[in-house]
Amino acid sequence: MSQETVTFTLDGVKVKATKGQTIMEAADAAGIYIPRLCWHKDLPSGGNCRICTVMVNGRPAGSCLFPVEDGIVVENNTKQLKDHRCQVVEMHFIEGNHYCPSCEASGECELQALGYYTQMLTPTSPYLRPKYEVDASHPDVYIDRDRCILCGRCIRASEFLDGKCVFSFEGRGIHKRISVNAEHNLGETNMEASDRAATICPTGALMIKRTGYRIPVGKRRFDIHPIGWDIEKKKKSG
Amino acid sequence: MATRKIVINPVTRVEGHGKVTIHLDEEGHIGQTRFHITEFRGFERFVQGRLYWEAPVIVERLCGICPVSHHLAASKAMDVIAGAEKITPTAEKMRRLMHYGQTYQSHALHFFHLCSPDLLFGFDAPVEKRNVFGVIEAYPDVAKKAVLMRKFGQEVIKATGGKKVHGTGSIPGGVNKNLSKEEADELKRDADTMVDWAVEALELCKKIVNADAKRLLEFGTFESNFVSIVAEDGCMDLYDGNLRAIDADGKIIFDQVKPADYLDYIREEVRPWSYMKFPFIYPLGKEKGWYRVGPLARLNCATYIDSPIAEKERKEFMALGNGRPIHSSLAYHWARLIELIHSAEKIRELLADPDLQRDELVVTGKKKNSAVAWLEAPRGTLFHHYEVDDNDQITMANLIVSTTNNNEPMNQVVKKVAEQYLDRKKITEGLLNHIEVGIRAYDPCLSCATHALGRMPLIVQLFDHHDDLIDERVRG
């Protein structure tokens, strides 16, 4: 059975897509980058971070979840949306404790890269400076909740890729946090360093131990190309 | 006696925030002098709970002038924690290159930007002239070279650490990069010139000192013990070695003390009026055990220097002491410039070493829970001591930084200079600057010593015998 093709408008440009694709998937295929944090190519969409919100026929929708339909009009690269994304990124920095200068994820961190991408400058709201303890109880992996943005990638990776359910969300609102499937800490779970969940965090919240700073400055992922470059190059290369 | 109040604004050219108080007795003679450090320390607490491999990158943020020292001292300690008993030749040489690059830029910065205005224009010269801009105007060639020398040192740091300031090149067990042939060739182009300019800087310093030798070499002079790291054969070594202490006559107090044993030999005293602790040689006690570190201490402690021009200059310098250590505070500048030459010579030597292009970068071994490491930072011996738990988290950190080691000597130099220049004399801008000149000889980095952030003015206060404030000057 041949796949049904639909056509929709993205920032004024007609884009062909396959029915069933999300707006983000169709935009990626067309070489148009829509910023995202909680989305990962190997995971089902979570719709948690809201960075990828676009306007569909004038109404906001998460592009990682919303399926393309024939004739819809999607806005992505507008001043309003760019401002909103910058503000969402800024709120992540305010709600956590993100010390980029000494963070071992620096240069590899998608949140930091989005800070640059959205041209976030000095935060416009006061830092909340929550107090968290590092969970280093596991011999090979540690959790630094200061850096957690509650994207849920580790939860989905553990469940769908590792078949383990090591992580889940706990609490509501500002008290929401990543918890582990154990009485006390990560060291009591069946987590292993080889789990996909161990390397899927977009920030430095879930890290493999004793590997920090191995990549020199200048060779790190976002030292070389800005975030979204891999998608946008498809468009440039035609 | 009428109460007078004078405010100096600004007091500059030291790294940090300090306050000097001078107390006069009933006859108006100098009684007690204190060099207060009023910043609050915090980094030893910040690193608690953090993972041990983060320490080299966290603690280097103590300072923007010599972050490499903290980066490397923490890395050396974490080598021990990571079980790397011996790092690879490539890793050690990359770290040494980074360290010499830093010593070169830091010493050049201190001599040209901070100290040369006093030496070139005189301690009493008007403040509007006696600054780095005055040097640029009156000695444009010297100033240009100063900028380019710093730049060279920073380029060496960038090539080894990834960034000119606060790099990440050194990691537990080794380094994260080697030096490519292209990077080495780029730096080699300037290496000879940097040695030549360092020699020129020393010649300039010697010319100034020799023109007024008696006054300058007696300025702020007092006798003390000296401490520095030396190699096993007594050679000066800025990156690694064991601890040696000598007394005022040059006799060995202890030698070849290993880092893990430092607490048997060095302790710190807390005094209520300063955030900076007072280290002392434990077997000698608090009263007699204080010592000096830094370039002068290193020259006095070392048996020889393993680079030819610096060794020739060391011999000429040591001849000033007639067989005893040199005790003059301003001799620190002279010694610093010999180290500037030494650093340039070592950079040139290392750049020609093919080991820097090899790929064996990191080793690991059986983890340990406690580590002490040290090196000779530009301003003196730097101690890093960490305890790490079984979860890889740091539970304790003690950093004895170079400036802290020189705490009591800086109190002594203030007293000496005050006795020489302030006693019952009219207080002038130039006279009070003598105190700063004395402190500046030790190149103090007060932000390092107390691990503080923020604005850092220096305050000088003069008290009468009733402890009433009669003079105050604030700069910064």
XYZ file of C-alpha atoms in Angstrom:
714
model
C 0.000 0.000 0.000
C 1.519 3.320 -1.041
C 1.905 6.009 1.601
C -0.492 8.904 1.298
C 1.167 12.250 0.680
C -0.192 15.459 2.171
C 0.846 19.047 1.606
C 0.891 21.733 4.267
C 2.339 25.220 4.645
C 5.267 25.817 6.960
C 6.282 29.440 7.377
C 4.728 30.209 4.010
C 6.434 27.376 2.161
C 4.553 24.395 0.773
C 5.916 21.207 2.331
C 5.092 17.669 1.215
C 4.799 15.075 3.958
C 3.648 11.556 4.515
C 0.348 11.165 6.256
C 0.940 10.006 9.806
C 4.118 12.011 10.257
C 4.220 14.625 12.976
C 4.830 18.224 11.982
C 8.350 17.912 13.451
C 9.157 14.815 11.409
C 7.922 16.465 8.238
C 9.864 19.655 9.004
C 13.020 17.638 9.715
C 12.675 15.871 6.383
C 12.306 19.235 4.693
C 15.429 20.584 6.411
C 13.559 22.960 8.695
C 14.697 22.815 12.314
C 12.093 23.163 15.029
C 13.862 23.473 18.414
C 13.183 20.630 20.854
C 14.480 19.224 24.123
C 12.433 16.235 25.294
C 12.099 14.688 21.848
C 14.571 11.991 20.804
C 14.628 10.080 17.536
C 14.593 6.677 19.240
C 11.803 7.472 21.678
C 8.065 8.025 21.475
C 7.293 11.723 21.767
C 6.730 12.986 25.273
C 5.389 16.473 24.701
C 6.878 17.576 27.984
C 9.145 20.503 27.205
C 6.903 22.561 24.876
C 9.938 24.069 23.159
C 8.722 22.681 19.818
C 5.373 24.444 20.030
C 4.264 25.835 16.682
C 1.090 27.606 15.598
C -1.260 25.346 13.621
C -4.001 27.313 11.896
C -3.402 30.032 14.477
C -3.473 27.787 17.564
C -0.493 26.498 19.546
C 0.402 22.809 19.234
C 3.379 20.632 20.093
C 4.980 19.792 16.757
C 6.455 16.548 18.122
C 2.892 15.219 18.668
C 0.651 16.978 16.157
C 0.176 14.984 12.939
C 0.400 16.722 9.599
C -2.837 17.172 7.727
C -3.478 18.302 4.238
C -3.761 22.066 3.987
C -2.848 23.073 7.518
C -0.942 26.325 7.956
C 1.969 26.019 10.379
C 4.025 28.902 11.759
C 7.411 28.095 13.265
C 9.932 30.862 12.703
C 7.960 33.834 13.984
C 9.083 36.462 16.463
C 6.339 35.457 18.896
C 7.343 31.793 18.889
C 11.049 32.582 19.081
C 10.402 34.821 22.077
C 8.318 32.119 23.729
C 11.012 29.484 23.170
C 13.659 31.749 24.587
C 11.483 32.269 27.623
C 10.905 28.540 28.106
C 14.648 27.896 27.873
C 15.239 30.704 30.337
C 12.737 29.166 32.752
C 14.697 25.913 32.690
C 17.824 27.807 33.703
C 15.924 29.616 36.449
C 14.227 26.530 37.855
C 17.403 24.438 38.082
C 21.001 25.076 39.045
C 22.855 25.099 35.757
C 26.517 25.985 36.292
C 27.708 25.684 32.727
C 31.318 26.822 33.385
C 32.158 23.743 35.436
C 29.529 21.305 34.129
C 30.921 18.238 32.439
C 28.047 18.342 29.945
C 29.087 21.795 28.758
C 29.537 21.808 24.987
C 27.435 18.638 24.702
C 24.353 19.983 26.490
C 21.239 20.567 24.417
C 19.825 23.060 26.912
C 23.015 25.131 26.748
C 22.980 24.851 22.951
C 19.378 26.043 22.863
C 20.347 28.939 25.106
C 22.726 30.020 22.378
C 20.267 29.143 19.590
C 17.447 31.185 21.108
C 19.915 33.967 21.976
C 19.030 33.833 25.637
C 20.878 36.511 27.551
C 20.662 37.409 31.230
C 17.594 35.765 32.777
C 14.743 38.179 33.260
C 13.293 36.433 36.327
C 14.980 35.593 39.631
C 16.690 32.230 40.043
C 14.784 29.796 42.239
C 17.973 28.005 43.349
C 16.333 24.766 44.453
C 18.348 22.524 46.754
C 19.050 19.001 45.556
C 21.546 16.352 46.556
C 23.567 14.477 43.946
C 22.650 10.777 43.815
C 26.025 9.113 43.227
C 25.082 5.848 44.907
C 25.349 3.847 41.681
C 28.877 2.676 40.875
C 28.809 3.835 37.250
C 26.016 6.392 36.792
C 24.982 9.461 38.755
C 21.978 11.766 38.901
C 22.464 15.508 39.375
C 18.950 16.889 39.779
C 20.317 20.444 39.693
C 20.605 19.907 35.944
C 17.347 17.988 35.365
C 14.782 19.705 33.134
C 12.136 16.998 33.596
C 12.072 16.113 29.914
C 11.394 12.486 30.750
C 13.792 11.049 28.177
C 15.364 8.762 30.780
C 11.921 7.501 31.811
C 10.956 6.638 28.247
C 14.384 5.221 27.382
C 14.408 2.976 30.412
C 10.913 1.736 29.643
C 10.917 1.477 25.848
C 14.574 0.844 25.015
C 15.910 -0.904 28.109
C 12.694 -2.577 29.281
C 13.401 -1.660 32.893
C 11.347 1.301 34.190
C 14.160 2.616 36.400
C 12.846 6.188 36.371
C 9.533 7.953 36.812
C 8.165 11.372 37.687
C 7.238 12.121 41.281
C 5.393 15.136 42.695
C 3.530 17.925 40.968
C 4.229 21.403 39.699
C 7.366 22.986 41.073
C 7.914 19.931 43.304
C 8.015 17.532 40.383
C 11.239 15.564 40.122
C 12.746 12.431 38.629
C 12.573 9.525 41.036
C 14.015 6.030 40.819
C 12.345 2.670 41.173
C 13.888 1.892 44.567
C 13.484 2.608 48.241
C 16.284 5.156 48.409
C 18.539 5.766 45.438
C 19.827 4.803 42.016
C 22.341 2.363 43.473
C 19.487 0.103 44.519
C 18.007 -0.175 41.013
C 18.892 -2.523 38.158
C 20.323 0.383 36.140
C 23.474 -0.389 34.172
C 25.930 1.959 32.486
C 25.209 0.183 29.187
C 21.509 1.146 29.367
C 20.379 3.585 26.702
C 18.845 5.658 29.488
C 22.330 6.340 30.834
C 23.373 8.380 27.810
C 20.140 9.919 26.591
C 19.863 12.946 28.916
C 19.902 16.235 26.963
C 21.697 17.991 29.846
C 24.091 16.699 32.498
C 21.471 15.341 34.875
C 22.154 11.675 34.183
C 25.795 10.967 33.482
C 28.209 8.080 33.203
C 30.788 8.429 35.975
C 34.503 9.098 35.448
C 34.181 10.139 31.811
C 33.826 13.883 32.302
C 35.863 16.376 30.275
C 37.374 13.656 28.079
C 36.511 15.640 24.945
C 38.660 18.778 24.672
C 37.163 22.216 24.253
C 36.825 22.832 20.526
C 35.937 19.209 19.742
C 32.688 18.924 21.691
C 29.417 18.420 19.832
C 28.224 22.009 19.915
C 31.706 23.533 19.621
C 31.690 22.263 16.069
C 28.134 22.980 14.911
C 25.165 24.707 16.553
C 22.134 22.679 17.525
C 19.835 21.937 14.594
C 22.679 22.113 12.104
C 22.294 18.472 11.115
C 18.689 19.102 10.106
C 19.212 22.431 8.406
C 22.089 21.080 6.321
C 19.593 18.822 4.519
C 17.923 21.901 3.169
C 21.218 23.554 2.233
C 22.412 20.435 0.442
C 19.108 20.353 -1.402
C 47.018 64.635 69.631
C 44.567 65.864 67.007
C 42.675 63.245 65.065
C 43.349 63.261 61.365
C 41.701 61.293 58.640
C 43.101 60.806 55.152
C 41.465 58.670 52.469
C 43.509 57.098 49.679
C 41.462 56.403 46.635
C 42.301 54.202 44.761
C 44.786 51.583 46.029
C 45.544 49.256 43.152
C 47.680 46.681 41.453
C 47.241 43.753 43.755
C 44.824 40.929 42.938
C 42.207 41.170 45.604
C 40.600 42.893 48.510
C 42.671 43.597 51.591
C 42.923 46.083 54.401
C 46.057 47.303 56.125
C 45.930 48.685 59.660
C 48.882 50.364 61.321
C 48.693 50.978 65.052
C 50.866 53.649 66.630
C 52.081 53.556 70.219
C 51.968 56.495 72.665
C 55.113 58.034 71.213
C 53.714 57.700 67.726
C 56.019 54.850 66.776
C 54.815 51.900 64.748
C 53.282 49.362 67.077
C 51.314 46.587 65.427
C 50.659 46.203 61.720
C 48.137 43.886 60.182
C 47.329 42.913 56.640
C 43.668 41.912 56.927
C 41.967 39.785 54.341
C 38.298 40.596 54.501
C 36.961 38.417 51.744
C 35.065 35.294 52.575
C 36.296 31.904 51.386
C 33.953 29.375 49.900
C 35.390 27.020 47.310
C 36.439 24.377 49.797
C 32.753 24.119 50.684
C 31.458 24.390 47.104
C 33.257 21.238 46.020
C 31.867 19.110 48.839
C 29.367 16.669 47.374
C 30.659 17.162 43.841
C 32.180 14.301 41.849
C 35.954 14.144 42.081
C 36.625 14.585 38.355
C 34.788 17.916 38.489
C 37.260 19.401 40.985
C 39.927 20.540 38.481
C 37.276 22.477 36.562
C 35.451 23.876 39.612
C 38.420 25.049 41.690
C 40.168 26.737 38.773
C 37.337 29.276 38.911
C 38.976 30.623 42.058
C 41.048 32.874 39.911
C 41.354 34.367 36.454
C 45.098 35.010 36.689
C 46.452 31.591 37.577
C 43.550 29.153 37.129
C 46.000 26.700 35.575
C 47.677 26.221 38.974
C 44.433 25.182 40.621
C 43.424 23.152 37.573
C 46.698 21.221 37.671
C 46.994 20.881 41.449
C 43.463 19.449 41.600
C 44.223 17.194 38.627
C 47.352 15.887 40.332
C 45.345 15.121 43.459
C 42.678 13.427 41.356
C 45.359 11.351 39.596
C 45.926 9.807 43.016
C 42.188 9.344 43.605
C 41.758 7.754 40.163
C 44.632 5.389 40.923
C 46.925 6.822 38.255
C 50.226 6.399 40.043
C 52.175 7.597 37.053
C 50.654 9.494 34.159
C 51.998 9.102 30.622
C 54.953 11.186 29.387
C 52.627 12.945 26.946
C 50.206 13.866 29.720
C 52.929 15.114 32.040
C 54.603 17.156 29.319
C 51.284 18.671 28.200
C 50.582 19.692 31.786
C 54.075 21.081 32.223
C 53.734 23.062 29.019
C 50.424 24.475 30.265
C 52.025 25.325 33.589
C 55.051 27.061 32.100
C 52.711 28.979 29.780
C 50.830 30.194 32.803
C 53.928 31.068 34.808
C 55.221 32.987 31.819
C 52.061 35.049 31.346
C 51.497 35.585 35.070
C 55.065 36.734 35.751
C 54.983 39.007 32.706
C 51.669 40.429 33.893
C 53.005 41.079 37.351
C 56.274 42.644 36.324
C 55.032 44.867 33.528
C 51.450 45.690 34.475
C 51.577 45.689 38.271
C 55.141 46.318 39.402
C 56.971 48.182 36.639
C 55.162 51.514 37.208
C 56.734 51.668 40.695
C 60.199 50.723 39.470
C 60.200 52.842 36.325
C 58.719 56.021 37.788
C 59.682 55.736 41.462
C 57.505 54.958 44.471
C 56.721 58.633 45.010
C 55.740 59.385 41.428
C 52.257 60.845 40.989
C 49.597 58.161 40.863
C 48.272 59.419 37.533
C 51.646 58.566 36.030
C 52.523 55.528 38.131
C 50.271 53.010 36.369
C 50.259 50.780 33.324
C 49.028 53.594 31.091
C 51.984 55.677 32.214
C 54.232 52.796 31.141
C 52.499 52.603 27.753
C 53.055 56.335 27.238
C 56.642 56.553 28.454
C 57.930 53.139 27.364
C 55.743 52.054 24.417
C 58.174 49.362 23.288
C 58.271 47.773 26.754
C 54.478 47.919 27.014
C 53.986 46.332 23.601
C 56.297 43.478 24.462
C 54.493 43.015 27.776
C 51.188 42.559 25.973
C 52.685 40.134 23.452
C 54.444 38.118 26.172
C 51.175 37.658 28.027
C 49.504 36.744 24.754
C 52.125 34.068 24.075
C 51.638 32.519 27.509
C 47.877 32.532 26.996
C 48.245 30.894 23.574
C 50.305 28.110 25.187
C 47.528 27.633 27.743
C 44.878 27.553 25.017
C 46.806 24.997 22.973
C 47.076 22.690 25.986
C 43.891 23.444 27.932
C 41.423 24.310 25.175
C 40.825 27.875 26.383
C 43.023 30.795 27.418
C 41.236 31.053 30.752
C 39.535 28.200 32.601
C 40.330 25.371 30.221
C 39.577 21.692 30.708
C 42.752 20.086 29.332
C 43.890 18.286 32.465
C 41.705 15.452 33.765
C 42.184 12.811 36.447
C 44.841 10.441 35.150
C 46.119 12.626 32.341
C 44.982 15.094 29.721
C 42.239 15.223 27.097
C 44.368 16.320 24.177
C 47.880 16.282 22.831
C 49.613 19.082 20.958
C 49.246 18.769 17.215
C 52.268 19.381 15.026
C 50.537 22.480 13.651
C 49.910 23.870 17.139
C 53.520 23.197 18.122
C 54.868 24.835 14.954
C 52.676 27.889 15.505
C 54.052 28.383 19.025
C 57.629 27.574 18.040
C 57.682 30.597 15.760
C 57.707 32.917 18.763
C 59.535 30.742 21.298
C 63.027 32.218 20.750
C 61.696 35.762 20.861
C 59.933 35.048 24.141
C 63.192 33.882 25.710
C 64.944 37.025 24.399
C 62.247 39.331 25.748
C 62.302 37.630 29.126
C 66.047 38.241 29.272
C 65.436 41.888 28.318
C 62.892 42.205 31.140
C 65.435 40.918 33.639
C 68.105 43.264 32.287
C 65.685 46.167 32.726
C 64.949 45.092 36.298
C 68.628 44.688 37.136
C 69.434 48.096 35.639
C 66.813 49.749 37.834
C 67.897 47.862 40.949
C 71.611 48.467 40.398
C 71.005 52.199 39.978
C 69.686 52.400 43.542
C 70.761 49.051 44.964
C 71.183 49.955 48.611
C 67.775 51.560 49.021
C 65.864 49.037 46.936
C 67.421 45.879 48.328
C 66.988 47.090 51.893
C 63.389 48.115 51.274
C 60.990 46.001 53.344
C 63.718 43.505 54.143
C 63.351 41.000 56.963
C 64.701 37.517 57.584
C 62.585 34.390 57.373
C 62.411 30.700 56.565
C 61.660 29.688 52.990
C 59.628 26.793 51.577
C 59.357 25.425 48.065
C 59.064 22.258 46.053
C 62.296 20.921 44.597
C 63.137 17.854 42.529
C 64.877 14.911 44.184
C 68.281 16.351 43.286
C 67.304 19.806 44.521
C 66.625 21.213 41.062
C 63.954 23.914 40.803
C 60.743 22.269 39.595
C 57.561 24.285 39.247
C 55.287 21.330 38.439
C 56.314 18.468 40.675
C 58.663 17.400 43.445
C 58.912 17.246 47.207
C 58.915 19.958 49.812
C 62.058 21.613 51.129
C 62.293 24.211 53.889
C 65.366 26.268 54.760
C 65.988 28.687 57.591
C 67.237 32.255 57.374
C 70.822 31.043 57.087
C 70.010 28.574 54.352
C 70.197 25.492 56.550
C 67.767 22.704 55.668
C 64.840 22.451 58.103
C 63.278 19.543 56.234
C 63.712 18.143 52.763
C 62.025 15.782 50.326
C 58.762 15.765 52.251
C 56.124 13.964 50.213
C 52.645 15.443 49.643
C 50.837 12.832 51.737
C 52.959 13.811 54.764
C 52.353 17.550 54.556
C 50.328 17.743 57.764
C 53.358 16.570 59.739
C 55.252 19.628 58.556
C 52.769 22.385 57.677
C 49.823 23.531 59.796
C 47.568 26.567 59.584
C 46.679 29.014 62.338
C 43.435 31.004 62.365
C 43.531 34.593 63.630
C 40.245 36.347 64.359
C 40.905 39.494 62.317
C 41.518 37.876 58.917
C 39.789 35.313 56.727
C 43.191 34.177 55.472
C 44.855 31.513 57.585
C 48.477 31.647 58.763
C 50.465 28.554 57.773
C 53.609 27.636 59.691
C 56.247 24.921 59.827
C 54.730 22.665 62.446
C 57.955 21.444 64.117
C 59.053 25.084 64.624
C 55.734 26.270 66.088
C 53.544 29.301 65.282
C 55.995 31.965 66.411
C 59.092 30.815 64.573
C 57.607 28.592 61.913
C 56.269 31.133 59.438
C 57.927 31.146 56.058
C 57.975 32.702 52.638
C 57.057 31.030 49.324
C 57.162 32.177 45.713
C 59.934 33.110 43.312
C 62.398 34.270 45.987
C 61.794 31.159 48.103
C 62.213 28.937 45.061
C 65.517 30.561 44.130
C 66.726 30.326 47.710
C 65.669 26.681 48.101
C 66.774 25.324 44.734
C 70.209 23.777 44.321
C 70.197 24.647 40.642
C 67.932 25.395 37.673
C 67.885 23.046 34.695
C 67.730 25.660 31.945
C 70.958 27.385 30.954
C 70.141 31.105 30.903
C 68.065 30.948 34.089
C 70.825 28.975 35.826
C 73.424 31.572 34.857
C 71.149 34.297 36.210
C 70.438 32.295 39.375
C 74.149 32.151 40.169
C 74.516 35.906 39.701
C 71.441 36.539 41.828
C 72.464 34.225 44.660
C 75.844 35.939 44.863
C 73.961 38.900 46.398
C 73.475 36.830 49.534
C 77.161 36.061 50.122
C 76.382 32.442 50.881
C 73.113 33.136 52.707
C 69.578 33.256 51.276
C 68.418 36.559 49.817
C 65.944 38.214 52.184
C 65.054 41.436 50.374
C 61.358 41.766 49.582
C 62.029 43.530 46.311
C 64.353 40.686 45.289
C 61.098 38.861 44.579
C 60.889 40.859 41.335
C 64.377 39.823 40.311
C 63.713 36.170 41.162
C 60.373 36.313 39.342
C 62.064 37.416 36.162
C 64.627 34.605 36.384
C 61.622 32.290 36.484
C 60.152 34.149 33.522
C 63.286 33.211 31.574
C 63.168 29.659 32.921
C 59.539 29.270 31.817
C 60.344 30.530 28.329
C 63.305 28.169 28.072
C 61.211 25.210 29.218
C 58.397 26.089 26.786
C 60.943 26.167 23.954
C 62.397 22.827 25.056
C 58.982 21.161 25.351
C 57.744 22.424 21.990
C 60.563 20.468 20.356
C 59.588 17.247 22.166
C 57.800 14.702 19.916
C 56.153 13.109 22.981
C 53.612 15.940 22.823
C 52.226 14.487 19.593
C 51.674 10.997 21.044
C 48.227 9.601 21.837
C 48.686 7.972 25.252
C 46.700 10.518 27.234
C 45.001 8.909 30.240
C 45.733 6.122 32.710
C 43.600 4.861 35.589
C 44.055 2.356 38.373
C 42.723 1.360 41.747
C 40.762 4.178 43.295
C 41.887 5.835 46.528
C 39.897 7.971 48.947
C 42.409 10.600 49.959
C 44.935 12.651 48.043
C 47.300 15.556 48.537
C 49.057 17.241 45.655
C 51.058 20.393 45.182
C 52.890 22.456 42.652
C 54.642 25.782 42.487
C 52.082 28.326 41.288
C 53.445 31.670 40.062
C 52.965 33.110 43.558
C 54.271 30.116 45.489
C 53.555 26.634 46.722
C 49.956 25.525 46.253
C 48.575 22.625 48.313
C 45.392 20.751 47.413
C 44.068 18.099 49.790
C 40.880 16.132 49.110
C 38.925 13.294 50.680
C 36.555 11.353 48.393
C 33.946 8.799 49.469
C 33.087 5.450 47.881
C 30.445 7.145 45.711
C 33.174 9.314 44.085
C 31.922 12.435 45.883
C 34.293 14.893 47.539
C 33.738 15.044 51.287
C 36.577 17.405 52.260
C 38.842 19.886 50.527
C 41.656 21.942 51.971
C 43.438 24.383 49.705
C 46.509 26.184 51.008
C 47.188 28.671 48.264
C 50.364 30.549 47.538
C 49.199 33.858 48.928
C 48.065 32.188 52.141
C 51.567 30.813 52.611
C 52.846 34.369 52.315
C 50.325 35.752 54.806
C 52.691 36.371 57.714
C 55.456 37.688 55.402
C 53.037 40.282 54.038
C 52.256 41.355 57.601
C 55.981 41.569 58.195
C 56.635 43.644 55.100
C 53.897 46.105 56.086
C 55.510 46.484 59.507
C 58.972 46.857 58.044
C 57.947 49.426 55.465
C 55.862 51.328 58.003
C 58.859 51.474 60.321
C 61.105 52.602 57.509
C 58.841 55.158 55.899
C 55.824 56.137 57.989
C 57.093 56.565 61.516
C 56.269 60.114 62.645
C 56.560 61.385 59.088
C 54.070 63.345 57.103
C 51.733 60.976 55.368
C 51.873 61.386 51.633
C 50.462 59.493 48.716
C 53.922 58.248 47.848
C 54.697 57.127 51.398
C 51.566 55.090 51.685
C 52.272 53.631 48.302
C 55.472 52.216 49.809
C 53.276 49.880 51.812
C 51.580 48.785 48.665
C 54.933 48.358 46.954
C 55.973 46.082 49.805
C 52.837 43.985 49.577
C 52.977 44.000 45.800
C 56.440 42.397 45.833
C 54.695 39.238 47.029
C 52.261 39.448 44.097
C 49.370 38.535 46.369
C 46.244 37.101 44.860
C 43.708 37.717 47.571
C 40.807 36.329 45.612
C 42.735 33.063 45.377
C 43.661 33.124 49.031
C 40.109 33.479 50.201
C 38.328 32.173 47.118
C 36.119 35.269 46.971
C 34.095 36.975 44.295
C 33.197 40.580 43.666
C 34.888 43.994 43.907
C 38.143 44.044 45.748
C 39.416 47.379 47.058
C 42.412 47.766 49.370
C 42.026 49.864 52.510
C 44.898 51.269 54.567
C 44.076 52.524 58.083
C 46.289 54.204 60.673
C 45.317 54.034 64.352
C 46.706 55.923 67.320
C 47.413 54.337 70.693
C 43.768 54.775 71.744
C 42.821 52.723 68.671
C 41.216 55.824 67.191
C 41.345 55.921 63.440
C 43.602 58.794 62.370
C 44.151 57.977 58.705
C 42.358 55.904 56.121
C 42.822 55.439 52.442
C 40.715 53.289 50.148
C 41.532 52.272 46.624
C 39.752 49.984 44.260
